[in-house]
Coordinates of C-alpha atoms in Angstrom, one line a residue:
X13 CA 0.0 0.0 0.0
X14 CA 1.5 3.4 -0.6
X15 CA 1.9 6.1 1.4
X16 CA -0.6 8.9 1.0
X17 CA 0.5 11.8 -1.1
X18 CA 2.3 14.6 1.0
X19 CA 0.1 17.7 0.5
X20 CA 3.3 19.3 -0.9
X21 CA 2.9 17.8 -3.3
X22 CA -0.2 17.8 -4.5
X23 CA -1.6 18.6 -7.6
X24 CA 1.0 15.9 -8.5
X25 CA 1.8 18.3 -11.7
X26 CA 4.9 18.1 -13.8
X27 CA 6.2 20.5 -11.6
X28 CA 5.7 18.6 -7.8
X29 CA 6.8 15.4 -9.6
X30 CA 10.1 17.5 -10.5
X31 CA 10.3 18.5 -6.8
X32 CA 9.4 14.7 -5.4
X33 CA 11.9 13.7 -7.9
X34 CA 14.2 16.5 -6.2
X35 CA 13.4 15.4 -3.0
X36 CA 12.3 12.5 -2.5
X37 CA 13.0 10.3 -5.2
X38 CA 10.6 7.3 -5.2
X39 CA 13.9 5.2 -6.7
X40 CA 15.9 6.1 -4.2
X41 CA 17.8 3.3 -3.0
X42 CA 19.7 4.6 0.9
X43 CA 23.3 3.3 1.0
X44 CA 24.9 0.9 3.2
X45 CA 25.9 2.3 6.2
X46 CA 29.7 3.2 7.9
X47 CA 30.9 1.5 10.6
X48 CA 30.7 5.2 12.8
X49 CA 29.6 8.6 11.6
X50 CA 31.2 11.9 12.8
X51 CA 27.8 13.2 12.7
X52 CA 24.4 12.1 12.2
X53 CA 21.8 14.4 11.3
X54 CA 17.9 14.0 12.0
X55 CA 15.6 16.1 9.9
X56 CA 16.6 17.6 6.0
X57 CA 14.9 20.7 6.6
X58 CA 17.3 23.8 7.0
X59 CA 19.3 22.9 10.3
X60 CA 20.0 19.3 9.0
X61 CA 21.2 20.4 5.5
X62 CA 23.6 22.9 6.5
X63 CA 24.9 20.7 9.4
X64 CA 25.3 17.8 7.2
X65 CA 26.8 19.5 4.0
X66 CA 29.1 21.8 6.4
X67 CA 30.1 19.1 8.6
X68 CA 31.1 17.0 5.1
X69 CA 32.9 19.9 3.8
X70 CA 35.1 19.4 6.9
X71 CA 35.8 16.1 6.3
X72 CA 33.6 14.3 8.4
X73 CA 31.5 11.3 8.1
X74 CA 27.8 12.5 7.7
X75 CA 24.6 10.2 7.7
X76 CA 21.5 12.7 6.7
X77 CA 18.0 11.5 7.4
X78 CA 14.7 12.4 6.4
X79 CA 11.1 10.7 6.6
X80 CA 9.2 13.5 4.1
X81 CA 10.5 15.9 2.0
X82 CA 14.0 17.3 2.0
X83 CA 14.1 20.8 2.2
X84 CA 12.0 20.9 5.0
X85 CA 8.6 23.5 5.7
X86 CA 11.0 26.2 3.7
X87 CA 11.2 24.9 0.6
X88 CA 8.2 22.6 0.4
X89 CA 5.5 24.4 2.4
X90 CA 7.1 27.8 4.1
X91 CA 9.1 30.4 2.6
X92 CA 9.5 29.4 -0.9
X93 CA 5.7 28.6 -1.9
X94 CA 4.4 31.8 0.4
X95 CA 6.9 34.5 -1.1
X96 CA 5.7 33.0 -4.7
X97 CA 2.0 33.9 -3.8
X98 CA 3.1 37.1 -1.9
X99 CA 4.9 37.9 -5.2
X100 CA 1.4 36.9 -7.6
X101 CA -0.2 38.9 -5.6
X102 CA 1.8 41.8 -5.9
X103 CA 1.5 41.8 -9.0
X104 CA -2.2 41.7 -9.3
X105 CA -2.6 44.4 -7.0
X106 CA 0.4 46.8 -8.8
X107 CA -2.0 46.1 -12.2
X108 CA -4.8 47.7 -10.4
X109 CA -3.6 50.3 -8.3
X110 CA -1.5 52.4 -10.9
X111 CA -3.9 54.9 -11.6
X112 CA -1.9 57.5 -9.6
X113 CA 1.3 57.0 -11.8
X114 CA -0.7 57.5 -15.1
X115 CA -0.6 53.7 -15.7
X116 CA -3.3 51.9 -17.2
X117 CA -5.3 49.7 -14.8
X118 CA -5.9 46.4 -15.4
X119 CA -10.1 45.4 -15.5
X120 CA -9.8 41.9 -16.4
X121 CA -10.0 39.2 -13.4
X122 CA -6.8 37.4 -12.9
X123 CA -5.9 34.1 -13.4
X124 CA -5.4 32.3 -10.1
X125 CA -4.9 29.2 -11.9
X126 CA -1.9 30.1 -13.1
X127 CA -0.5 31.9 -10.4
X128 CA -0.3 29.1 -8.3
X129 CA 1.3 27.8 -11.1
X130 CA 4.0 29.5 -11.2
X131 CA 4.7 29.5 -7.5
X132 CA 4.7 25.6 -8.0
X133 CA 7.5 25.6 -10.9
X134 CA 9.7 28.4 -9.7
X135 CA 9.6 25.7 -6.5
X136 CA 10.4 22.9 -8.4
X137 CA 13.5 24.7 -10.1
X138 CA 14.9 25.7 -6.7
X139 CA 14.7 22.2 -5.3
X140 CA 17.3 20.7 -6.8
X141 CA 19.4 23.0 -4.3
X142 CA 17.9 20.6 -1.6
X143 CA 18.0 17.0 -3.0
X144 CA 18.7 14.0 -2.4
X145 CA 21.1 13.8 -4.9
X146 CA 22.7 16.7 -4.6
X147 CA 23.9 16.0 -1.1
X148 CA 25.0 12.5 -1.9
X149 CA 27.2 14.2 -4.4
X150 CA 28.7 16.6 -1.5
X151 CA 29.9 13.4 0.7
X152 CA 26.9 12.9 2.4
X153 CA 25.1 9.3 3.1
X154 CA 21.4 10.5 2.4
X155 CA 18.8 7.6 4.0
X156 CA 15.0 8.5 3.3
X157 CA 13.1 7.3 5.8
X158 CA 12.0 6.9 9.2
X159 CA 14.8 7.7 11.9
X160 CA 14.3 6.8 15.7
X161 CA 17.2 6.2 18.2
X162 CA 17.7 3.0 19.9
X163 CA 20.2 3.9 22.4
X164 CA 22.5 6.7 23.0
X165 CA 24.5 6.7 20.3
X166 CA 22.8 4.8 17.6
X167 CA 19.9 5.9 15.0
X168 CA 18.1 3.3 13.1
X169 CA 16.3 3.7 9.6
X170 CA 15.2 1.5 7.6
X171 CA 16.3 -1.2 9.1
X172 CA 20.0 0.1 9.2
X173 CA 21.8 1.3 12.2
X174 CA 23.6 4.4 12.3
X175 CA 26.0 4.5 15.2
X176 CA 27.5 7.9 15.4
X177 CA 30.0 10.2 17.9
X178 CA 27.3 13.3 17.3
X179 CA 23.9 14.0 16.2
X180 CA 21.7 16.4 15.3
X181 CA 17.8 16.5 15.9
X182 CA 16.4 18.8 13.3
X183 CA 13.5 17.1 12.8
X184 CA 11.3 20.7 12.5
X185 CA 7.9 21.8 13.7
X186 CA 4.2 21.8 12.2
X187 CA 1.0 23.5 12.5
X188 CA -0.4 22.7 15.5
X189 CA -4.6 22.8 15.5
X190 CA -5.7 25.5 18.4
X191 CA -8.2 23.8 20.7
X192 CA -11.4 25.2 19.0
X193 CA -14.6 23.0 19.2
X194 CA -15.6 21.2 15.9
X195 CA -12.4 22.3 14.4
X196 CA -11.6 19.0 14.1
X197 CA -14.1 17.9 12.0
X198 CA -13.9 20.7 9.6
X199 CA -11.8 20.7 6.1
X200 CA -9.6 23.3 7.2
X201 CA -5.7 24.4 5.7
X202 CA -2.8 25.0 7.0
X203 CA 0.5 26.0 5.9
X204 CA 0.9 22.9 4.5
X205 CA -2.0 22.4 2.2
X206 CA -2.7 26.1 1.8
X207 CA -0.2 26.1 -1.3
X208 CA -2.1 23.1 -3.1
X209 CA -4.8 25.1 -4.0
X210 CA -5.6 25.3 -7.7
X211 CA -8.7 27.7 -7.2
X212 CA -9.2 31.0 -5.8
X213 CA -12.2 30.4 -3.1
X214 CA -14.7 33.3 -3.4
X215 CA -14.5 33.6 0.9
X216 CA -11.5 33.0 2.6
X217 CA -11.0 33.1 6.2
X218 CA -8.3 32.9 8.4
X219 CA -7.9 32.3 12.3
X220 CA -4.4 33.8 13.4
X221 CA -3.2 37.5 12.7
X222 CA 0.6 36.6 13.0
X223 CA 3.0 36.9 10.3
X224 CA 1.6 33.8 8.5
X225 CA -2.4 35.0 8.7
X226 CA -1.3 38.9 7.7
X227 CA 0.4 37.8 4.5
X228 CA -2.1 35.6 3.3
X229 CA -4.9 37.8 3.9
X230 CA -3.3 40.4 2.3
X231 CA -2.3 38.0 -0.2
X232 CA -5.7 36.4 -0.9
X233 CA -7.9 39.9 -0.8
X234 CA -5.7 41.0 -3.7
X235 CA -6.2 37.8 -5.4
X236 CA -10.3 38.9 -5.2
X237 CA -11.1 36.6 -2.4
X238 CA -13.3 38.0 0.4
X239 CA -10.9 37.5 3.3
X240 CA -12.1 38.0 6.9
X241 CA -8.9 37.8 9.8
X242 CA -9.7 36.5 13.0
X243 CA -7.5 37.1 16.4
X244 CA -8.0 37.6 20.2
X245 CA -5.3 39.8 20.2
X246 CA -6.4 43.6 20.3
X247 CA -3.7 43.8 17.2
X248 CA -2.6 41.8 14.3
X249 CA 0.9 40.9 14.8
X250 CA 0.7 41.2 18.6
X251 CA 4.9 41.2 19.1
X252 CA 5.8 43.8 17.5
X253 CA 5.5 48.0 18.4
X254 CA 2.0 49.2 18.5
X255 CA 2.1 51.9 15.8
X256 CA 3.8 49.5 13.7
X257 CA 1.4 46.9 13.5
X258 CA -1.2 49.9 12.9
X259 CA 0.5 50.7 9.9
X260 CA 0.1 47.0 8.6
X261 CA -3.2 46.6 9.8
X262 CA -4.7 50.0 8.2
X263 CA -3.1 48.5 5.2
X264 CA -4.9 45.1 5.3
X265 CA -7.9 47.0 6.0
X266 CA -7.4 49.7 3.2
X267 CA -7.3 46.3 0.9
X268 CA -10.5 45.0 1.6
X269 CA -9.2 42.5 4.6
X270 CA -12.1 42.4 6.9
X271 CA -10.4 42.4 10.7
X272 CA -12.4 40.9 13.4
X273 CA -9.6 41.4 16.5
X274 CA -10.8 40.9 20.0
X275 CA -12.5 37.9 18.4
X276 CA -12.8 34.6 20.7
X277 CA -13.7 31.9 19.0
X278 CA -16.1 29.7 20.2
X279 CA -16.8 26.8 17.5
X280 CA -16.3 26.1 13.5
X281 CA -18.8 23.9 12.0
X282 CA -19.5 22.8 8.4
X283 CA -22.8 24.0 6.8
X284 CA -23.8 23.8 3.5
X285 CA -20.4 23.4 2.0
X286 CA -18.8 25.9 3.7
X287 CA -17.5 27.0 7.0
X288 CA -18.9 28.4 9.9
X289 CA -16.8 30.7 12.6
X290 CA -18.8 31.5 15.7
X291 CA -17.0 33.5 17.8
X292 CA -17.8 36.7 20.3
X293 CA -16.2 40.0 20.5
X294 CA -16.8 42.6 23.3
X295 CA -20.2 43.6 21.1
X296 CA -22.0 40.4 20.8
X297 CA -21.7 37.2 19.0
X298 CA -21.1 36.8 15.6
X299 CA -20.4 34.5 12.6
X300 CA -18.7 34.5 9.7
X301 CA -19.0 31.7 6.6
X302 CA -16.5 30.9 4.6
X303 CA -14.9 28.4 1.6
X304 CA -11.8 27.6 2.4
X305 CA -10.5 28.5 6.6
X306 CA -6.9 28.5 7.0
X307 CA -5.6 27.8 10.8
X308 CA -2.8 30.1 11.0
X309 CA -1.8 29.5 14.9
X310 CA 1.1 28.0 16.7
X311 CA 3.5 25.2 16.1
X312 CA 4.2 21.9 17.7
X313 CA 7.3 20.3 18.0
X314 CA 8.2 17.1 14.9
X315 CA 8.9 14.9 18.5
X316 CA 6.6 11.4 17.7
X317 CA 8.5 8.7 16.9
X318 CA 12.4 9.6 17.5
X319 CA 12.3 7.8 20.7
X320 CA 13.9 10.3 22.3
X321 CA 13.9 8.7 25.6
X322 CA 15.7 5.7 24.1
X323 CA 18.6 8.3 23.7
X324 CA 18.2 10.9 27.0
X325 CA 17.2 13.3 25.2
X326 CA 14.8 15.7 27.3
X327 CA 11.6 17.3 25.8
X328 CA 8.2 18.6 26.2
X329 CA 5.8 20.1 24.2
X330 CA 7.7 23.4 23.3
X331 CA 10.3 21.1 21.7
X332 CA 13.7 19.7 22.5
X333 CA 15.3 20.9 25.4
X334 CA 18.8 22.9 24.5
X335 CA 21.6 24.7 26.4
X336 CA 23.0 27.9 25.2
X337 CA 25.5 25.9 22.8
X338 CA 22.6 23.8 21.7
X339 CA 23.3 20.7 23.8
X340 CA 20.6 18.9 24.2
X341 CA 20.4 16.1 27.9
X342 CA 22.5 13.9 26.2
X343 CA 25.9 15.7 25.1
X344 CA 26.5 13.9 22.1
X345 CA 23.2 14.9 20.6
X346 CA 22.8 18.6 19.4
X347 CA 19.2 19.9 18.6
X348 CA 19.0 23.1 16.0
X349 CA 16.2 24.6 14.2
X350 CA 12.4 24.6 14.7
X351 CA 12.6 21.5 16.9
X352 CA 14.2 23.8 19.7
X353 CA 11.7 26.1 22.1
X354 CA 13.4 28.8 20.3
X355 CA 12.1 31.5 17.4
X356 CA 11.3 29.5 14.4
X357 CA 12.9 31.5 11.7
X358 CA 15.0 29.6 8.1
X359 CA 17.9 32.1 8.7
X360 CA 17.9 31.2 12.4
X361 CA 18.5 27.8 11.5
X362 CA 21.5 28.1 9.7
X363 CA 22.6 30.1 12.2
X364 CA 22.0 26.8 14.8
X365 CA 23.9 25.0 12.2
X366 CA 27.2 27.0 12.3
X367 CA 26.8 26.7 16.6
X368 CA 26.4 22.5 16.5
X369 CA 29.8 22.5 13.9
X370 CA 31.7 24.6 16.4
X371 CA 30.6 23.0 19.4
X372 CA 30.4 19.2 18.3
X373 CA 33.8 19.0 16.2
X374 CA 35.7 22.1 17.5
X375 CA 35.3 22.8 21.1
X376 CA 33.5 25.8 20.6
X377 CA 31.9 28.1 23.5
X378 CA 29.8 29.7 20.5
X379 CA 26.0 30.1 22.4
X380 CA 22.8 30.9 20.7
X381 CA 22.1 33.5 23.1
X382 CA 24.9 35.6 21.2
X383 CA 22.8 35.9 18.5
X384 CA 21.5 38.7 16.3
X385 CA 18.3 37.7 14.8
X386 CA 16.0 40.0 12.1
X387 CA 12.5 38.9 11.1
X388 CA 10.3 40.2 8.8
X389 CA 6.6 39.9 7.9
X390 CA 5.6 40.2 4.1
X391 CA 3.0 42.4 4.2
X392 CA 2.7 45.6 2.2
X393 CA 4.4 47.4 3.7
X394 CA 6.9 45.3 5.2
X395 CA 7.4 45.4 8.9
X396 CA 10.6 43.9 10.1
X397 CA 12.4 44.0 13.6
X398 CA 16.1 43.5 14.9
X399 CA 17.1 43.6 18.5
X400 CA 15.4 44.9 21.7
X401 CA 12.4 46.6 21.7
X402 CA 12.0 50.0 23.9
X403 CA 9.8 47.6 26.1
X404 CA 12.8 45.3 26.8
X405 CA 15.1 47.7 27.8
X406 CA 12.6 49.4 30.6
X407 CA 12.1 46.2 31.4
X408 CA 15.8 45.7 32.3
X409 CA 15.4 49.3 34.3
X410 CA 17.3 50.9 31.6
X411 CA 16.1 54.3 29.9
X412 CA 16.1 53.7 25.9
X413 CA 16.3 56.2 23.7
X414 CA 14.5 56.2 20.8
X415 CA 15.1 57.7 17.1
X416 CA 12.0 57.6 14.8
X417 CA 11.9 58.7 11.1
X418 CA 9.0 58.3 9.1
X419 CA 8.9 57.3 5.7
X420 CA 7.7 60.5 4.4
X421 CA 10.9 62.2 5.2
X422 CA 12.5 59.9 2.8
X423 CA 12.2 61.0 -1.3
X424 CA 12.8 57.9 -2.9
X425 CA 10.1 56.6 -0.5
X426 CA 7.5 59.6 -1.8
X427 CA 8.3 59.4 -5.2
X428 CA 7.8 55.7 -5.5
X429 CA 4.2 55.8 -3.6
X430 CA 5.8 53.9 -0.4
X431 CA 5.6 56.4 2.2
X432 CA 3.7 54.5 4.7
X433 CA 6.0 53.7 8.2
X434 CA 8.8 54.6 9.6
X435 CA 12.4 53.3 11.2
X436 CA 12.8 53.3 14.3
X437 CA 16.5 52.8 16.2
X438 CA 16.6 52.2 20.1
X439 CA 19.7 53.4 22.1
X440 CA 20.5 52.9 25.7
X441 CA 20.1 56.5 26.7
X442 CA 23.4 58.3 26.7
X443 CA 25.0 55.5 24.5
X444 CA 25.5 55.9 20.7
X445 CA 25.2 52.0 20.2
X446 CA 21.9 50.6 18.5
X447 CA 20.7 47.9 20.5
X448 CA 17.3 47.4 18.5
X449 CA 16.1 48.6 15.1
X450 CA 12.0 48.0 13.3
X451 CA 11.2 49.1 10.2
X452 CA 7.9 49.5 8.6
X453 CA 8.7 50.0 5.1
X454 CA 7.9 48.5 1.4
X455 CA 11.0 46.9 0.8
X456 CA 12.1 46.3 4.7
X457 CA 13.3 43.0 5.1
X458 CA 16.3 43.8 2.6
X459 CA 16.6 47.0 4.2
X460 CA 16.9 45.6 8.2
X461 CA 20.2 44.3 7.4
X462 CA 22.1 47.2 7.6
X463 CA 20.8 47.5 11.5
X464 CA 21.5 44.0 12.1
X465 CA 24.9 44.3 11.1
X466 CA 25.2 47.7 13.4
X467 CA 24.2 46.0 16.1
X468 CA 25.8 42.2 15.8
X469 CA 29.5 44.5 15.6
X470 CA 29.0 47.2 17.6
X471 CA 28.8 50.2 15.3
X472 CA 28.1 53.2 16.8
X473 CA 25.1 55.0 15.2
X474 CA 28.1 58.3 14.0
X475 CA 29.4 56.0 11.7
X476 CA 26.4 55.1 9.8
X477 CA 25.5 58.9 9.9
X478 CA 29.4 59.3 8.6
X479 CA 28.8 56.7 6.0
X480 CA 27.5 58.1 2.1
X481 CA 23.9 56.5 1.2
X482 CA 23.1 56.3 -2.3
X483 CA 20.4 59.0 -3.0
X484 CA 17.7 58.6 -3.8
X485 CA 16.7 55.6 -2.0
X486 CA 14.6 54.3 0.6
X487 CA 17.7 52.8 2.8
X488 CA 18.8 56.5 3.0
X489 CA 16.5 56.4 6.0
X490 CA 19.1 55.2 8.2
X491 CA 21.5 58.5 7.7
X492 CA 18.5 60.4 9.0
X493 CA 18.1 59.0 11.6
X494 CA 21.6 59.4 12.7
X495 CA 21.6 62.3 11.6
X496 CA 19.1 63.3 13.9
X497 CA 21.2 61.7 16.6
X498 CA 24.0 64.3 15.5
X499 CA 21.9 67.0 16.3
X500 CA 20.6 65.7 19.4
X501 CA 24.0 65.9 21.0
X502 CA 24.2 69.7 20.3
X503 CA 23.3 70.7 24.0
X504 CA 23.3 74.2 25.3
X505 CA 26.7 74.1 26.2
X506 CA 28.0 72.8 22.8
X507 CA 25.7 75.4 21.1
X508 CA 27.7 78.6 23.5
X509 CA 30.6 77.1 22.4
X510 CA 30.2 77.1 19.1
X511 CA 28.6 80.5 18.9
X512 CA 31.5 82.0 20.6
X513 CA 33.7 79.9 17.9
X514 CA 32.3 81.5 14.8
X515 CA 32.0 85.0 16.5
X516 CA 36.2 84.4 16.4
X517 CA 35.5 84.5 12.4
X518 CA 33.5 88.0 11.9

């Protein structure tokens, strides 16, 4: 009997048959194993393919194993498939909305079809980046299948036994289902079947207003669905600053997103084909039907079935238990990625991969709490976040300082119809070091970087101010602001002086 088709992968196109072909080839035959592995590596999504093809690289003996897909949520249901829609979408919504350039507007209805398309071959071309092959090419012994430990230094797979010196457990995380009666018996997406649709559902709703839920409601309303959001929180995107997530959510709302926040669910049901969301706000009870509901909320730890207590490994339901250099109970066994109790971020998973290399093979001291970590949601605009927060800081008992300049001060920003937001650095009063940066700002996640890089090396604010920006542009943002840090230091004091400096010149 076969296994049932991953939802990855379905339609099962030309395209998804290239990616299953990518990774997971149903050929695939997994090689005989070494005697002893430097390193054996749970899990092909981001963590276990950087581990395995860095720790190969170096020399060492690497056994890779995955039960699904290789590539992980990112490739296959997560980064890649979401920025393709995110991308469709802009494009739809640029078609319509360029009346204010001169442009001619677009009146046809688009082709969802063959967005979804698209998003499903531009996939399929990048997977070859993860495959199977690929990494067998690089050194490493790829075995597709089930792994679960046996003791503590041995992983079986297939029948094979792996014994290693280290491990990895980068086995990932999934949607997790919110406990919401008669959810369960409702045809309801996630993240990992949202992408399989083929047709754009007249009503979409979604229950989650988190990075995930924002995008794709902003996503699918520009598509032509009519999207409703759903959240208990008084704000979509609850983390971050206030009068950031404003900025998003006026935008979602500007788009046709209908925003029920403050919204406690109380039951989903199925009725006449469609879905049903009961839920209460402070105003009453209400409901709201829909065609396709996507459950946008929390993740759960990929735990079942590594027999984890076979190899001392400690765990609960937030994920594998780690110390700061990603040690998990058992010291021979790292744990990196999504799997951790950590953020849940592709670029913080490399990152995890780089610590487990140092610390396995090299006696490293490198800890994961010396990380600098940007995120960025996809919205329009974009709203993206470095560092502390002003509230993190007064929570320490330390007074921030904060530097905020809006988009509107920016040209390149008002000529190109993208002055919504702002950037905002936080400083340790008195202290000319960035500790925390968000930006709210078309084109922010590329633009974050140059705070990140501020603040993982120390670079005092002067020397971005000191530093020429291209003009026009919208990263020209960050000399203004430091350039309003320049001015703040001219104090009463330093403004007698310099008066009685220039009266020397008359």
């Amino acid at each position: 009997m076969s296994e049932p088709l991953h939802p990855a992968l379905d339609p099962l196109d030309e395209h998804n048959r290239t990616l299953r072909d990518h990774v997971h080839p149903t050929d695939w035959t997994n090689p005989e194993p070494a005697d002893r592995y430097h390193m054996v590596v749970i899990g092909a999504g981001t963590a276990g393919l950087v581990t395995a093809v860095v720790a190969a690289g170096l020399g060492a003996r690497v056994a890779l194993v995955e039960r699904d897909l290789m590539g992980g949520d990112c490739l296959n249901v997560g980064c890649v498939p979401s920025k393709g829609v995110i991308g469709a979408a802009r494009a739809w919504h640029a078609a319509r909305s360029g009346a204010a350039f001169g442009a001619p507007v677009a009146t046809e209805e688009g082709d969802f079809a063959t967005a979804m398309e698209r998003m499903r071959r531009l996939r399929a071309g990048i997977s070859h980046l993860d495959s199977a092959a690929r990494f067998r090419d690089l050194g490493v012994d790829v075995f597709l299948g089930k792994g679960r430990f046996v003791d503590r230094s041995t992983v079986e797979v297939g029948g094979a036994r792996l014994r290693f010196c280290k491990a990895t457990i980068a086995t990932g995380a999934r949607a997790a289902a919110p406990p919401i009666p008669g959810l369960a018996d409702v045809d309801y997406l996630t993240n990992e079947t949202v992408f399989s649709l083929t047709k754009l559902p007249e009503s979409f709703g979604i229950i989650g207003a988190g990075p995930i839920g924002c995008e794709l409601a902003q996503s699918f309303a520009r598509f032509g669905s009519n999207t409703t959001l759903l959240d208990v929180a008084p704000q979509v995107l609850i983390r971050e600053d206030p009068d950031a997530a404003l900025i998003v959510q006026d935008a979602l709302v500007a788009e046709g997103v209908a925003l029920e926040l403050g919204a406690r669910i109380q039951a989903v049901e199925a009725r006449g084909g469609k879905k049903v969301v009961r839920y209460e706000t402070d105003d009453g009870a209400h409901e709201v039907e829909v065609d396709q509901l996507l459950v946008a909320v929390g993740r759960a730890p990929n735990v079942e079935g590594l027999e984890l207590e076979a190899a001392g490994v400690e765990y609960d339901k937030t994920g594998v238990h780690v110390d700061g250099k990603l040690r998990t109970s058992n010291r021979r066994i790292f744990a990196a990625g999504d799997i951790t109790p950590l953020l849940k971020f592709t670029h913080l998973a490399d990152a995890h991969a780089g610590i487990v290399i140092r610390n396995a093979f090299f006696f490293g001291r490198a800890r994961h709490q010396n990380l600098v970590v940007p995120w960025c949601t996809y919205t329009s605009p974009e709203i993206a976040h470095v560092g502390l927060y002003e509230k993190d800081l007064v929570a320490e008992g330390k007074k921030p300082q904060l530097i905020t300049v809006p988009m509107a001060e920016v040209d390149r920003a008002v000529l190109d119809g993208q002055d919504a937001g702002f950037l905002r650095l936080v400083l340790e009063a008195g202290s000319d070091r960035i500790v925390g940066a968000t930006l709210v700002a078309e084109h922010a996640g590329d633009m974050i970087g140059e705070a990140a890089v501020a603040i993982t090396h120390r670079i005092p604010i002067g020397k971005i101010g000191a530093t020429i920006h291209p003009y026009p542009t919208q990263g020209e943002v960050y000399r203004k602001a430091a350039n309003v840090w320049v001015k703040g230091r001219l104090t009463p004091t330093a403004k007698r002086f310099l008066d009685f400096w220039f009266r020397l010149f008359r």
